[in-house]
C-alpha cells in the first residue's frame, strides 16, 4: 500500500490483475471505456492537485510568482530556508503541531477504545459526544472560548474568581496552551475516526486470551490492543500534525496578545498583511509542503514492518467486546461526558448566548439576550448572499468530488487501466497537505484567468482538498461489491455505462451518501482555502464569520450558529433525498 493509501485507508494502487487470479481480463469494451475516461480523469487531477502543488514550489523562486516567464529570484526562498528567525519559526511550528497531534491522538484513541472495545450501554450517545466538535469551525470555537476564558474578563474566570479559586487555576485561552486546547478539542474527532475504524476490525479473541491468562484490562490494552493498531495511531498523529501546521485561524485569534504564531499565520500575513508579499507566502508554503512530505516519508518507514501486528486473517472473526465492571463503566461515562461538555456543549452554548446578545458583558445577566439581536445580525444582504454561496458550494463540491472519485476508483479497481494506481495516489495526496498551501497553489494557478476572485475558484479549491475523502469512501464501497454482479449485467447485454448506473451505483449508495455528507460539512465550514480565494462578490459564511471575529465577536458567534443550523438542516435534507437505507429495503 502506498504511503498516502496507508494514511487514508484508501486501497493501494492496484497492480495488474494476474492471469491465474480468477479475475477476468479486461474486455475490449472495458479498454475502450477506460481509454475514453482515463485522459479526462488525469486532466481533472492535473488541474485540481498537481497544478496547484507544483505551482507553489515553482512560485517560491520566481521574480513574479504570477508570471512563469519573469525569471528566477531566490531572495524569498533564501530568507525562508536560511535565516535564523524563519528556521526558529519552523522548529516552533513543528513542535507545536507535534504537541497537538500527541494530545489529540491520546484522547482520540482512548475515546475510540472505550466506544468500540468495551461492552457498555449508550455507545451511540458517547460517539456523538466524541465527534460533536467536528460540526463547528475551529476559529468559531476559539471565539466562544475568548468570551469564556479570557484572563480576568472571561465569564468563566469571573465565576471562578467569585468562588475564590486561585488565579493560577483559572484558564487563560489567550496563550499557547489555549491554542493547543482549542485545536485538540477540534481535532479529536479526526483521530477518533482513524483509530475506531481500525479497532472495529480487530480480532477480539486475542484480547480475551490475554484476560483469561490473568492480565488486567489496562495491561491487555497496552500490550495487545494498541500495538495491533499502531499504523492507525501513527496515521492519526501525522494527519493531525499536518492539519495543525496548516491551521492559522486559531493562532491568529488567540495569539493577538503576542503569544506564539506559527508559520501558517506568516503565510496569511504575507497575503493579507499591510504589505502583500506573495513570493514570501509561496516560499513559506513550499517549506510547509516539504515538511509534510518528510513527515509522510518518516511515517512510511515507521509502519513498513508493521505486518507482525496483523491480526485479521482470511477466516474472519466474530464481533466481540470486553465486559467491564459497573465502576469502570461509570468512570468511562464521566470522562466521555466531560470531554463532550468541554469540546462541544459548553462552547456551542456560549456561541448561542453570544449570538443572542448585542454586546458582550462580564455576566450573562447583563447581556440582555434577545432573538432580535440574532435576527438583526443574520438578516442582512451580505449574510443572505454568503449563505446562498455556501449552500451552492456545499452542494456542487460534493457532486464534483464524487464524480471524479468514481472515475478514479472505477479506473483503478474495475478496469485496472495503466497509470490508474498513480492516479489514486495523487487523488489522495491532498490529505497530507495543509489546506492553506493548496489554497495558495490554486490562487497562483488561476490568478491570471477569468476565474480569479469568483465563486468557481473557491469551488476548485474546495474540490482540491476534498477529493481525497470521496476517493477513500467510494473505494471502501467498491471493495464490498462482488464484481461478478457487474459481469452478469454485461453478459446479459447491458452497456458498461448502464451497468454502472443500474447495478454499481445503487449498491454503493451508502458510501456515496457518507462521502457527500462529509464533504458537505467540510465545504460549509472550510476557511483555510476560502479566505485565500474569496472576493466581496463571492463571500461565504466562513469568511464572513472570520472577518467579524476581528471586530465583533457577537456577530461572529451569530454567523457560527447560522452555519451549524444550515449544516444540520442540509444533512437532514440529504438523508431524505439520498436515503442511504434504501438498499436494505429493496
Coordinates of C-alpha atoms in Angstrom, one line a residue:
X1 CA 0.0 0.0 0.0
X2 CA 1.2 3.5 -0.8
X3 CA 2.1 6.0 1.9
X4 CA -1.0 8.1 1.3
X5 CA -3.0 5.0 0.9
X6 CA -1.8 3.8 4.3
X7 CA -2.7 7.2 5.8
X8 CA -6.2 7.4 4.4
X9 CA -7.2 3.8 4.4
X10 CA -7.6 4.0 0.7
X11 CA -6.7 1.0 -1.4
X12 CA -3.2 0.7 -2.6
X13 CA -2.6 1.4 -6.3
X14 CA -4.0 -1.6 -8.0
X15 CA -1.4 -3.9 -9.6
X16 CA -2.1 -5.6 -12.9
X17 CA -4.5 -8.5 -12.5
X18 CA -2.6 -11.8 -12.6
X19 CA -3.8 -14.2 -15.2
X20 CA -4.4 -17.0 -12.8
X21 CA -6.2 -15.0 -10.1
X22 CA -9.6 -15.8 -11.3
X23 CA -10.3 -12.2 -12.3
X24 CA -11.4 -11.9 -15.9
X25 CA -9.1 -10.0 -18.2
X26 CA -10.3 -6.6 -19.3
X27 CA -12.6 -6.9 -22.2
X28 CA -12.1 -4.8 -25.3
X29 CA -15.2 -2.7 -24.4
X30 CA -13.7 -2.1 -21.0
X31 CA -10.5 -0.9 -22.5
X32 CA -12.3 1.4 -24.8
X33 CA -14.3 2.8 -21.9
X34 CA -11.2 3.2 -19.9
X35 CA -9.2 4.9 -22.7
X36 CA -12.0 7.5 -23.1
X37 CA -12.2 8.1 -19.3
X38 CA -8.5 7.9 -18.4
X39 CA -7.3 11.2 -20.1
X40 CA -10.3 13.2 -18.7
X41 CA -9.6 12.0 -15.2
X42 CA -5.9 12.7 -15.5
X43 CA -6.8 16.2 -16.8
X44 CA -9.0 16.8 -13.8
X45 CA -6.3 15.7 -11.4
X46 CA -3.7 17.8 -13.1
X47 CA -5.8 20.9 -12.6
X48 CA -7.0 20.2 -9.1
X49 CA -4.0 18.6 -7.5
X50 CA -0.8 18.5 -9.5
X51 CA -1.0 22.1 -10.9
X52 CA -1.5 23.9 -7.5
X53 CA 1.1 21.8 -5.7
X54 CA 3.8 22.3 -8.4
X55 CA 3.0 25.9 -8.8
X56 CA 3.6 26.6 -5.1
X57 CA 7.1 25.1 -5.4
X58 CA 7.9 27.0 -8.6
X59 CA 6.4 30.3 -7.5
X60 CA 8.7 30.4 -4.4
X61 CA 11.7 31.0 -6.7
X62 CA 10.1 33.3 -9.3
X63 CA 10.6 37.1 -9.6
X64 CA 6.9 37.5 -10.2
X65 CA 5.0 34.5 -8.8
X66 CA 2.1 35.1 -11.1
X67 CA 4.3 35.1 -14.2
X68 CA 6.2 32.0 -15.2
X69 CA 8.4 34.0 -17.6
X70 CA 9.6 36.6 -15.1
X71 CA 12.8 34.8 -14.3
X72 CA 14.2 33.4 -11.0
X73 CA 14.6 35.2 -7.7
X74 CA 15.8 33.2 -4.7
X75 CA 15.7 36.0 -2.2
X76 CA 12.3 34.9 -0.6
X77 CA 13.4 31.3 -0.6
X78 CA 16.7 32.2 0.9
X79 CA 15.0 34.2 3.7
X80 CA 12.6 31.3 4.5
X81 CA 15.1 28.5 4.3
X82 CA 18.3 30.1 5.7
X83 CA 17.5 32.9 8.2
X84 CA 17.6 32.1 11.9
X85 CA 14.2 33.7 12.5
X86 CA 12.3 31.6 9.9
X87 CA 14.1 28.4 10.9
X88 CA 13.2 29.1 14.5
X89 CA 9.6 29.6 13.5
X90 CA 9.7 26.3 11.6
X91 CA 11.0 24.5 14.6
X92 CA 8.4 26.0 16.9
X93 CA 5.7 25.2 14.4
X94 CA 6.8 21.6 14.2
X95 CA 6.9 21.3 18.0
X96 CA 3.5 23.0 18.3
X97 CA 2.0 20.6 15.7
X98 CA 3.5 17.5 17.4
X99 CA 2.2 18.5 20.8
X100 CA -1.3 19.0 19.4
X101 CA -1.0 15.7 17.5
X102 CA 0.2 13.8 20.5
X103 CA -2.5 15.0 22.8
X104 CA -5.2 14.6 20.2
X105 CA -4.2 11.1 19.4
X106 CA -4.1 10.1 23.0
X107 CA -7.5 11.4 23.7
X108 CA -9.0 10.2 20.4
X109 CA -7.5 6.7 20.9
X110 CA -8.9 6.5 24.4
X111 CA -12.4 7.6 23.3
X112 CA -12.3 5.2 20.3
X113 CA -11.1 2.3 22.6
X114 CA -14.0 2.9 25.1
X115 CA -16.6 3.2 22.3
X116 CA -15.5 0.2 20.2
X117 CA -13.9 -2.3 22.6
X118 CA -15.9 -2.0 25.8
X119 CA -19.3 -3.6 26.2
X120 CA -21.3 -0.7 27.6
X121 CA -24.7 0.9 27.1
X122 CA -25.1 4.2 25.3
X123 CA -22.4 3.7 22.7
X124 CA -24.2 5.9 20.2
X125 CA -24.6 8.8 22.7
X126 CA -20.9 8.5 23.6
X127 CA -20.0 8.6 19.9
X128 CA -22.0 11.8 19.4
X129 CA -20.1 13.4 22.4
X130 CA -16.8 12.3 20.8
X131 CA -17.4 13.9 17.4
X132 CA -19.7 16.8 18.2
X133 CA -16.9 19.4 17.8
X134 CA -16.5 18.4 14.2
X135 CA -19.5 20.5 13.2
X136 CA -18.1 23.8 14.4
X137 CA -15.3 25.6 12.7
X138 CA -12.2 25.8 15.0
X139 CA -12.0 29.6 14.9
X140 CA -15.6 29.9 15.9
X141 CA -14.9 27.6 18.9
X142 CA -12.0 30.0 19.7
X143 CA -14.4 32.9 19.6
X144 CA -16.6 31.2 22.2
X145 CA -13.6 30.5 24.5
X146 CA -12.4 34.1 24.3
X147 CA -15.7 35.1 26.0
X148 CA -15.4 32.2 28.4
X149 CA -11.8 32.1 29.4
X150 CA -10.1 35.4 28.7
X151 CA -8.0 36.3 31.8
X152 CA -9.9 38.5 34.3
X153 CA -12.7 39.4 31.9
X154 CA -13.9 35.9 30.8
X155 CA -17.2 34.8 32.1
X156 CA -15.9 31.5 33.4
X157 CA -12.9 33.2 35.1
X158 CA -15.1 35.7 36.8
X159 CA -17.3 32.9 38.3
X160 CA -14.1 31.1 39.4
X161 CA -12.8 34.4 40.9
X162 CA -16.1 34.9 42.8
X163 CA -15.7 31.3 44.0
X164 CA -12.2 32.2 45.4
X165 CA -10.4 29.9 43.0
X166 CA -6.7 30.9 42.8
X167 CA -5.7 32.8 39.7
X168 CA -3.2 30.1 38.6
X169 CA -6.1 27.6 38.4
X170 CA -8.1 29.9 36.2
X171 CA -7.8 29.1 32.4
X172 CA -6.1 31.5 30.0
X173 CA -7.2 30.9 26.5
X174 CA -5.0 33.7 25.1
X175 CA -1.9 31.7 25.4
X176 CA -0.1 28.8 23.6
X177 CA -1.8 26.4 26.0
X178 CA -5.2 27.9 25.0
X179 CA -4.3 27.4 21.3
X180 CA -3.4 23.8 21.9
X181 CA -6.5 23.2 24.0
X182 CA -8.9 24.6 21.3
X183 CA -7.1 22.7 18.4
X184 CA -7.1 19.4 20.4
X185 CA -10.8 19.6 21.2
X186 CA -11.4 20.3 17.5
X187 CA -9.2 17.6 16.0
X188 CA -10.1 14.7 18.4
X189 CA -13.0 13.6 16.1
X190 CA -10.5 13.1 13.2
X191 CA -8.3 10.9 15.5
X192 CA -11.4 9.1 16.7
X193 CA -12.4 8.2 13.1
X194 CA -8.9 6.9 12.3
X195 CA -8.5 4.7 15.3
X196 CA -12.1 3.5 15.8
X197 CA -12.1 2.1 12.2
X198 CA -9.0 0.1 13.0
X199 CA -10.3 -1.1 16.3
X200 CA -13.6 -2.3 14.9
X201 CA -11.6 -4.7 12.6
X202 CA -9.5 -6.3 15.4
X203 CA -9.9 -9.9 16.4
X204 CA -11.3 -9.9 20.0
X205 CA -10.0 -13.4 20.7
X206 CA -6.5 -12.1 21.3
X207 CA -7.7 -9.7 24.0
X208 CA -9.9 -12.4 25.5
X209 CA -6.9 -14.8 25.6
X210 CA -4.9 -12.1 27.4
X211 CA -7.6 -11.6 30.0
X212 CA -8.1 -15.3 30.5
X213 CA -4.3 -15.7 31.2
X214 CA -4.5 -13.2 34.1
X215 CA -3.7 -9.8 32.6
X216 CA -5.9 -7.0 33.7
X217 CA -7.7 -4.6 31.3
X218 CA -5.0 -1.9 31.3
X219 CA -2.2 -4.4 30.6
X220 CA -4.2 -6.1 27.9
X221 CA -4.9 -2.7 26.2
X222 CA -1.3 -1.6 26.3
X223 CA 0.3 -4.9 25.4
X224 CA -2.3 -6.3 22.9
X225 CA -4.8 -3.8 21.6
X226 CA -2.7 -0.7 21.0
X227 CA 0.3 -2.4 19.2
X228 CA -2.0 -4.0 16.7
X229 CA -3.4 -0.7 15.6
X230 CA -0.1 1.2 15.6
X231 CA -0.4 2.2 11.9
X232 CA -3.8 3.7 12.6
X233 CA -2.4 5.6 15.6
X234 CA 0.5 6.9 13.6
X235 CA -1.7 7.9 10.7
X236 CA -3.9 9.9 13.1
X237 CA -0.9 11.6 14.6
X238 CA 0.5 12.5 11.2
X239 CA -2.8 13.7 9.9
X240 CA -3.5 15.9 12.9
X241 CA 0.1 17.3 12.8
X242 CA -0.4 18.3 9.2
X243 CA -3.7 19.9 10.0
X244 CA -2.2 21.8 12.9
X245 CA 0.7 23.2 10.8
X246 CA -1.8 24.5 8.2
X247 CA -4.3 25.9 10.7
X248 CA -3.8 29.7 11.0
X249 CA -7.2 30.9 12.3
X250 CA -7.0 29.8 15.9
X251 CA -3.4 31.0 16.4
X252 CA -4.3 34.3 14.8
X253 CA -7.3 34.9 17.1
X254 CA -5.8 33.6 20.3
X255 CA -2.3 34.9 19.6
X256 CA -3.2 38.6 19.1
X257 CA -1.7 39.4 22.5
X258 CA 1.8 38.4 21.5
X259 CA 1.6 34.7 22.0
X260 CA 3.3 32.3 19.6
X261 CA 2.2 32.5 16.0
X262 CA 3.2 29.6 13.7
X263 CA 4.3 29.7 10.0
X264 CA 0.7 29.4 8.7
X265 CA 0.0 32.8 10.3
X266 CA 3.0 34.1 8.4
X267 CA 1.6 32.9 5.1
X268 CA -1.7 34.7 5.9
X269 CA 0.1 37.9 6.8
X270 CA 2.2 37.7 3.6
X271 CA -1.0 37.5 1.5
X272 CA -3.2 39.9 3.5
X273 CA -0.9 42.0 5.7
X274 CA -0.1 45.7 5.3
X275 CA 2.4 44.9 2.6
X276 CA 1.5 42.0 0.3
X277 CA 4.5 39.6 -0.3
X278 CA 3.3 36.7 -2.5
X279 CA 6.9 35.3 -3.0
X280 CA 7.3 35.1 0.7
X281 CA 3.9 33.4 1.1
X282 CA 4.8 30.9 -1.7
X283 CA 8.2 30.2 -0.1
X284 CA 6.7 29.5 3.3
X285 CA 4.0 27.3 1.7
X286 CA 6.7 25.4 -0.1
X287 CA 8.6 24.9 3.2
X288 CA 5.4 23.6 4.9
X289 CA 4.9 21.3 1.9
X290 CA 8.4 19.9 2.1
X291 CA 8.0 19.4 5.9
X292 CA 4.7 17.5 5.4
X293 CA 6.3 15.2 2.7
X294 CA 9.2 14.5 5.1
X295 CA 6.7 13.5 7.8
X296 CA 4.9 11.3 5.3
X297 CA 8.2 9.6 4.4
X298 CA 9.1 9.0 8.1
X299 CA 5.6 7.6 8.7
X300 CA 6.1 5.2 5.8
X301 CA 9.4 3.9 7.2
X302 CA 7.9 3.5 10.7
X303 CA 5.0 1.3 9.6
X304 CA 6.6 -0.7 6.8
X305 CA 7.4 -3.5 9.3
X306 CA 4.0 -3.5 11.0
X307 CA 2.9 -6.7 9.3
X308 CA 3.9 -8.5 12.5
X309 CA 0.9 -6.8 14.2
X310 CA -1.6 -8.1 11.6
X311 CA -4.5 -9.9 13.4
X312 CA -7.2 -10.2 10.8
X313 CA -6.9 -13.2 8.6
X314 CA -8.9 -14.8 5.9
X315 CA -11.0 -16.8 8.3
X316 CA -12.8 -13.8 9.7
X317 CA -13.9 -13.4 13.3
X318 CA -16.9 -12.5 15.4
X319 CA -17.6 -9.0 16.8
X320 CA -16.9 -9.3 20.5
X321 CA -16.3 -6.6 23.2
X322 CA -14.8 -6.7 26.6
X323 CA -17.1 -6.8 29.6
X324 CA -16.4 -4.2 32.2
X325 CA -17.5 -3.7 35.8
X326 CA -20.0 -1.0 36.8
X327 CA -17.3 1.1 38.4
X328 CA -15.2 1.1 35.2
X329 CA -18.3 1.9 33.1
X330 CA -19.1 4.8 35.3
X331 CA -15.6 6.2 35.0
X332 CA -15.7 5.9 31.2
X333 CA -19.1 7.6 31.1
X334 CA -17.9 10.5 33.3
X335 CA -14.7 11.0 31.3
X336 CA -16.5 10.9 27.9
X337 CA -19.3 13.2 29.1
X338 CA -16.6 15.6 30.4
X339 CA -14.8 15.7 27.1
X340 CA -18.1 16.3 25.2
X341 CA -19.0 19.1 27.6
X342 CA -15.7 20.9 27.2
X343 CA -15.2 20.2 23.4
X344 CA -18.7 20.9 22.1
X345 CA -21.6 21.5 24.6
X346 CA -20.1 24.4 26.6
X347 CA -18.5 26.3 23.6
X348 CA -21.7 25.9 21.5
X349 CA -23.9 27.1 24.3
X350 CA -21.6 30.1 24.7
X351 CA -21.9 30.8 21.0
X352 CA -25.7 30.7 21.2
X353 CA -25.7 33.1 24.2
X354 CA -23.2 35.4 22.4
X355 CA -25.4 35.4 19.3
X356 CA -28.4 36.5 21.3
X357 CA -26.6 39.5 22.8
X358 CA -25.9 42.8 21.1
X359 CA -22.6 43.2 23.1
X360 CA -20.5 41.1 25.5
X361 CA -20.8 41.7 29.2
X362 CA -18.9 40.2 32.1
X363 CA -22.0 38.3 33.3
X364 CA -24.9 36.6 31.5
X365 CA -27.5 38.7 33.3
X366 CA -26.1 41.9 31.8
X367 CA -26.2 40.7 28.2
X368 CA -29.9 41.5 27.6
X369 CA -30.4 38.4 25.5
X370 CA -32.9 38.6 22.6
X371 CA -33.6 36.7 19.4
X372 CA -33.9 40.1 17.8
X373 CA -30.2 40.6 18.2
X374 CA -29.5 37.3 16.4
X375 CA -32.0 38.1 13.6
X376 CA -30.7 41.6 13.1
X377 CA -27.2 40.2 12.5
X378 CA -28.1 37.5 10.1
X379 CA -30.9 39.4 8.3
X380 CA -28.6 41.4 6.0
X381 CA -27.8 41.2 2.3
X382 CA -24.3 40.2 3.0
X383 CA -25.3 37.2 5.1
X384 CA -28.0 36.1 2.8
X385 CA -25.6 36.2 -0.2
X386 CA -22.9 34.4 1.8
X387 CA -25.4 31.8 2.9
X388 CA -26.5 31.2 -0.7
X389 CA -22.9 30.9 -1.9
X390 CA -22.1 28.5 1.0
X391 CA -25.1 26.3 0.1
X392 CA -24.2 26.3 -3.6
X393 CA -20.6 25.3 -2.8
X394 CA -21.8 22.7 -0.3
X395 CA -23.9 21.0 -3.0
X396 CA -21.6 21.4 -6.0
X397 CA -18.3 20.5 -4.4
X398 CA -19.5 17.0 -3.2
X399 CA -21.1 16.3 -6.6
X400 CA -17.8 17.1 -8.4
X401 CA -15.7 15.2 -5.9
X402 CA -17.9 12.1 -6.1
X403 CA -17.9 12.2 -9.9
X404 CA -14.1 12.4 -10.1
X405 CA -13.8 9.9 -7.2
X406 CA -16.0 7.4 -9.0
X407 CA -13.9 7.8 -12.2
X408 CA -10.6 7.3 -10.3
X409 CA -11.8 4.3 -8.3
X410 CA -13.5 2.7 -11.3
X411 CA -10.5 3.0 -13.5
X412 CA -8.2 1.6 -10.8
X413 CA -10.4 -1.0 -9.1
X414 CA -12.6 -2.3 -12.0
X415 CA -10.9 -1.5 -15.3
X416 CA -7.3 -1.7 -14.0
X417 CA -6.1 0.8 -16.5
X418 CA -2.4 1.7 -16.8
X419 CA -1.3 4.6 -14.5
X420 CA -4.6 4.3 -12.5
X421 CA -2.6 3.3 -9.4
X422 CA -0.6 6.6 -9.6
X423 CA -3.9 8.3 -10.1
X424 CA -5.2 7.0 -6.8
X425 CA -2.0 8.1 -5.1
X426 CA -2.3 11.7 -6.5
X427 CA -6.0 11.9 -5.7
X428 CA -5.4 11.1 -2.1
X429 CA -2.3 13.2 -1.7
X430 CA -4.1 16.5 -0.6
X431 CA -4.8 14.7 2.7
X432 CA -1.1 15.1 3.5
X433 CA -1.0 18.8 2.6
X434 CA -2.2 21.8 4.6
X435 CA -5.4 23.5 3.2
X436 CA -3.7 26.9 3.2
X437 CA -1.0 25.6 0.9
X438 CA -3.5 24.1 -1.5
X439 CA -5.4 27.4 -1.5
X440 CA -2.2 29.3 -2.2
X441 CA -1.5 27.0 -5.1
X442 CA -5.0 27.4 -6.6
X443 CA -4.7 31.2 -6.2
X444 CA -1.4 31.3 -8.1
X445 CA -2.5 28.9 -10.8
X446 CA -5.7 30.8 -11.6
X447 CA -4.8 34.4 -10.8
X448 CA -4.4 35.3 -14.5
X449 CA -7.7 33.6 -15.5
X450 CA -11.3 34.9 -15.5
X451 CA -11.9 32.6 -12.6
X452 CA -9.9 34.8 -10.3
X453 CA -12.0 36.2 -7.4
X454 CA -15.1 34.3 -8.4
X455 CA -17.2 31.6 -6.7
X456 CA -16.0 28.9 -9.1
X457 CA -12.3 29.3 -8.0
X458 CA -13.4 28.7 -4.4
X459 CA -15.2 25.6 -5.6
X460 CA -12.0 24.4 -7.3
X461 CA -10.0 24.9 -4.1
X462 CA -12.6 23.0 -2.1
X463 CA -12.6 20.2 -4.6
X464 CA -8.8 20.0 -4.4
X465 CA -8.8 19.4 -0.7
X466 CA -12.0 17.3 -0.5
X467 CA -11.4 14.9 -3.4
X468 CA -9.3 12.6 -1.2
X469 CA -12.4 11.9 1.1
X470 CA -14.5 10.9 -1.9
X471 CA -11.9 8.5 -3.3
X472 CA -11.3 7.0 0.2
X473 CA -15.0 6.4 1.0
X474 CA -16.0 5.3 -2.5
X475 CA -13.1 2.8 -2.8
X476 CA -14.3 1.3 0.5
X477 CA -17.8 0.8 -1.1
X478 CA -16.3 -0.8 -4.2
X479 CA -14.4 -3.3 -2.1
X480 CA -17.7 -4.6 -0.6
X481 CA -19.3 -5.3 -4.1
X482 CA -18.6 -8.5 -5.8
X483 CA -17.5 -7.7 -9.4
X484 CA -19.5 -10.8 -10.7
X485 CA -22.7 -8.8 -10.3
X486 CA -21.4 -6.3 -12.9
X487 CA -20.1 -9.1 -15.1
X488 CA -23.6 -10.7 -15.1
X489 CA -25.1 -7.4 -16.3
X490 CA -22.5 -7.1 -19.1
X491 CA -23.1 -10.7 -20.2
X492 CA -26.8 -10.0 -20.3
X493 CA -26.2 -7.3 -22.9
X494 CA -26.2 -4.1 -20.8
X495 CA -23.7 -1.5 -21.7
X496 CA -20.9 -0.6 -19.3
X497 CA -22.5 2.8 -18.6
X498 CA -25.9 1.2 -17.9
X499 CA -24.2 -1.4 -15.6
X500 CA -22.6 1.3 -13.6
X501 CA -25.8 3.3 -13.3
X502 CA -28.2 0.3 -12.7
X503 CA -26.0 -2.1 -10.7
X504 CA -23.0 -0.5 -9.2
X505 CA -24.3 2.9 -8.1
X506 CA -27.4 1.6 -6.2
X507 CA -25.1 -0.9 -4.3
X508 CA -22.6 1.7 -3.2
X509 CA -25.2 4.3 -2.3
X510 CA -24.3 4.2 1.5
X511 CA -20.7 5.0 0.6
X512 CA -21.7 7.8 -1.7
X513 CA -24.0 9.2 1.0
X514 CA -21.2 9.2 3.5
X515 CA -18.9 10.9 1.1
X516 CA -21.5 13.5 0.2
X517 CA -22.3 14.2 3.9
X518 CA -18.7 14.5 5.0
X519 CA -17.7 16.9 2.1
X520 CA -20.9 18.8 2.6
X521 CA -19.9 19.6 6.2
X522 CA -16.3 20.4 5.3
X523 CA -17.3 22.7 2.4
X524 CA -19.7 24.6 4.7
X525 CA -17.2 25.3 7.4
X526 CA -13.9 25.4 5.5
X527 CA -11.9 28.6 5.9
X528 CA -8.3 27.9 5.0
X529 CA -9.0 27.7 1.3
X530 CA -11.9 30.2 1.1
X531 CA -10.1 33.0 2.8
X532 CA -7.4 32.9 0.2
X533 CA -9.7 32.8 -2.8
X534 CA -12.7 34.9 -1.9
X535 CA -13.7 38.4 -3.0
X536 CA -16.5 40.7 -1.8
X537 CA -18.7 39.3 -4.6
X538 CA -18.0 35.7 -3.7
X539 CA -18.1 35.8 0.0
X540 CA -19.1 32.7 2.0
X541 CA -20.3 32.2 5.6
X542 CA -17.0 31.0 7.0
X543 CA -15.2 34.1 5.7
X544 CA -17.9 36.4 7.0
X545 CA -17.6 34.9 10.4
X546 CA -13.8 35.2 10.2
X547 CA -14.0 38.9 9.3
X548 CA -16.4 39.5 12.1
X549 CA -14.1 37.7 14.6
X550 CA -11.6 40.6 14.2
X551 CA -14.0 43.3 15.4
X552 CA -17.4 42.0 16.5
X553 CA -17.4 38.7 18.4
X554 CA -21.2 38.6 18.9
X555 CA -21.7 38.8 15.1
X556 CA -19.1 36.1 14.5
X557 CA -20.9 33.9 17.0
X558 CA -24.3 34.5 15.2
X559 CA -22.8 33.5 11.9
X560 CA -21.2 30.5 13.5
X561 CA -24.6 29.4 14.9
X562 CA -26.2 30.0 11.5
X563 CA -23.5 27.8 9.9
X564 CA -24.4 24.9 12.3
X565 CA -28.1 25.3 11.7
X566 CA -27.6 25.3 7.9
X567 CA -25.3 22.2 8.3
X568 CA -27.9 20.2 10.3
X569 CA -30.8 21.2 8.0
X570 CA -28.8 20.3 5.0
X571 CA -27.8 16.9 6.5
X572 CA -31.5 16.2 7.2
X573 CA -32.5 17.0 3.6
X574 CA -29.6 14.9 2.3
X575 CA -30.8 11.9 4.3
X576 CA -34.3 12.4 2.9
X577 CA -33.2 12.8 -0.7
X578 CA -30.4 10.2 -0.9
X579 CA -31.9 7.7 1.6
X580 CA -28.9 5.6 2.3
X581 CA -31.0 2.8 3.8
X582 CA -33.0 2.3 0.6
X583 CA -30.8 -0.6 -0.4
X584 CA -31.8 -2.5 2.7
X585 CA -35.5 -2.0 2.0
X586 CA -35.1 -3.4 -1.5

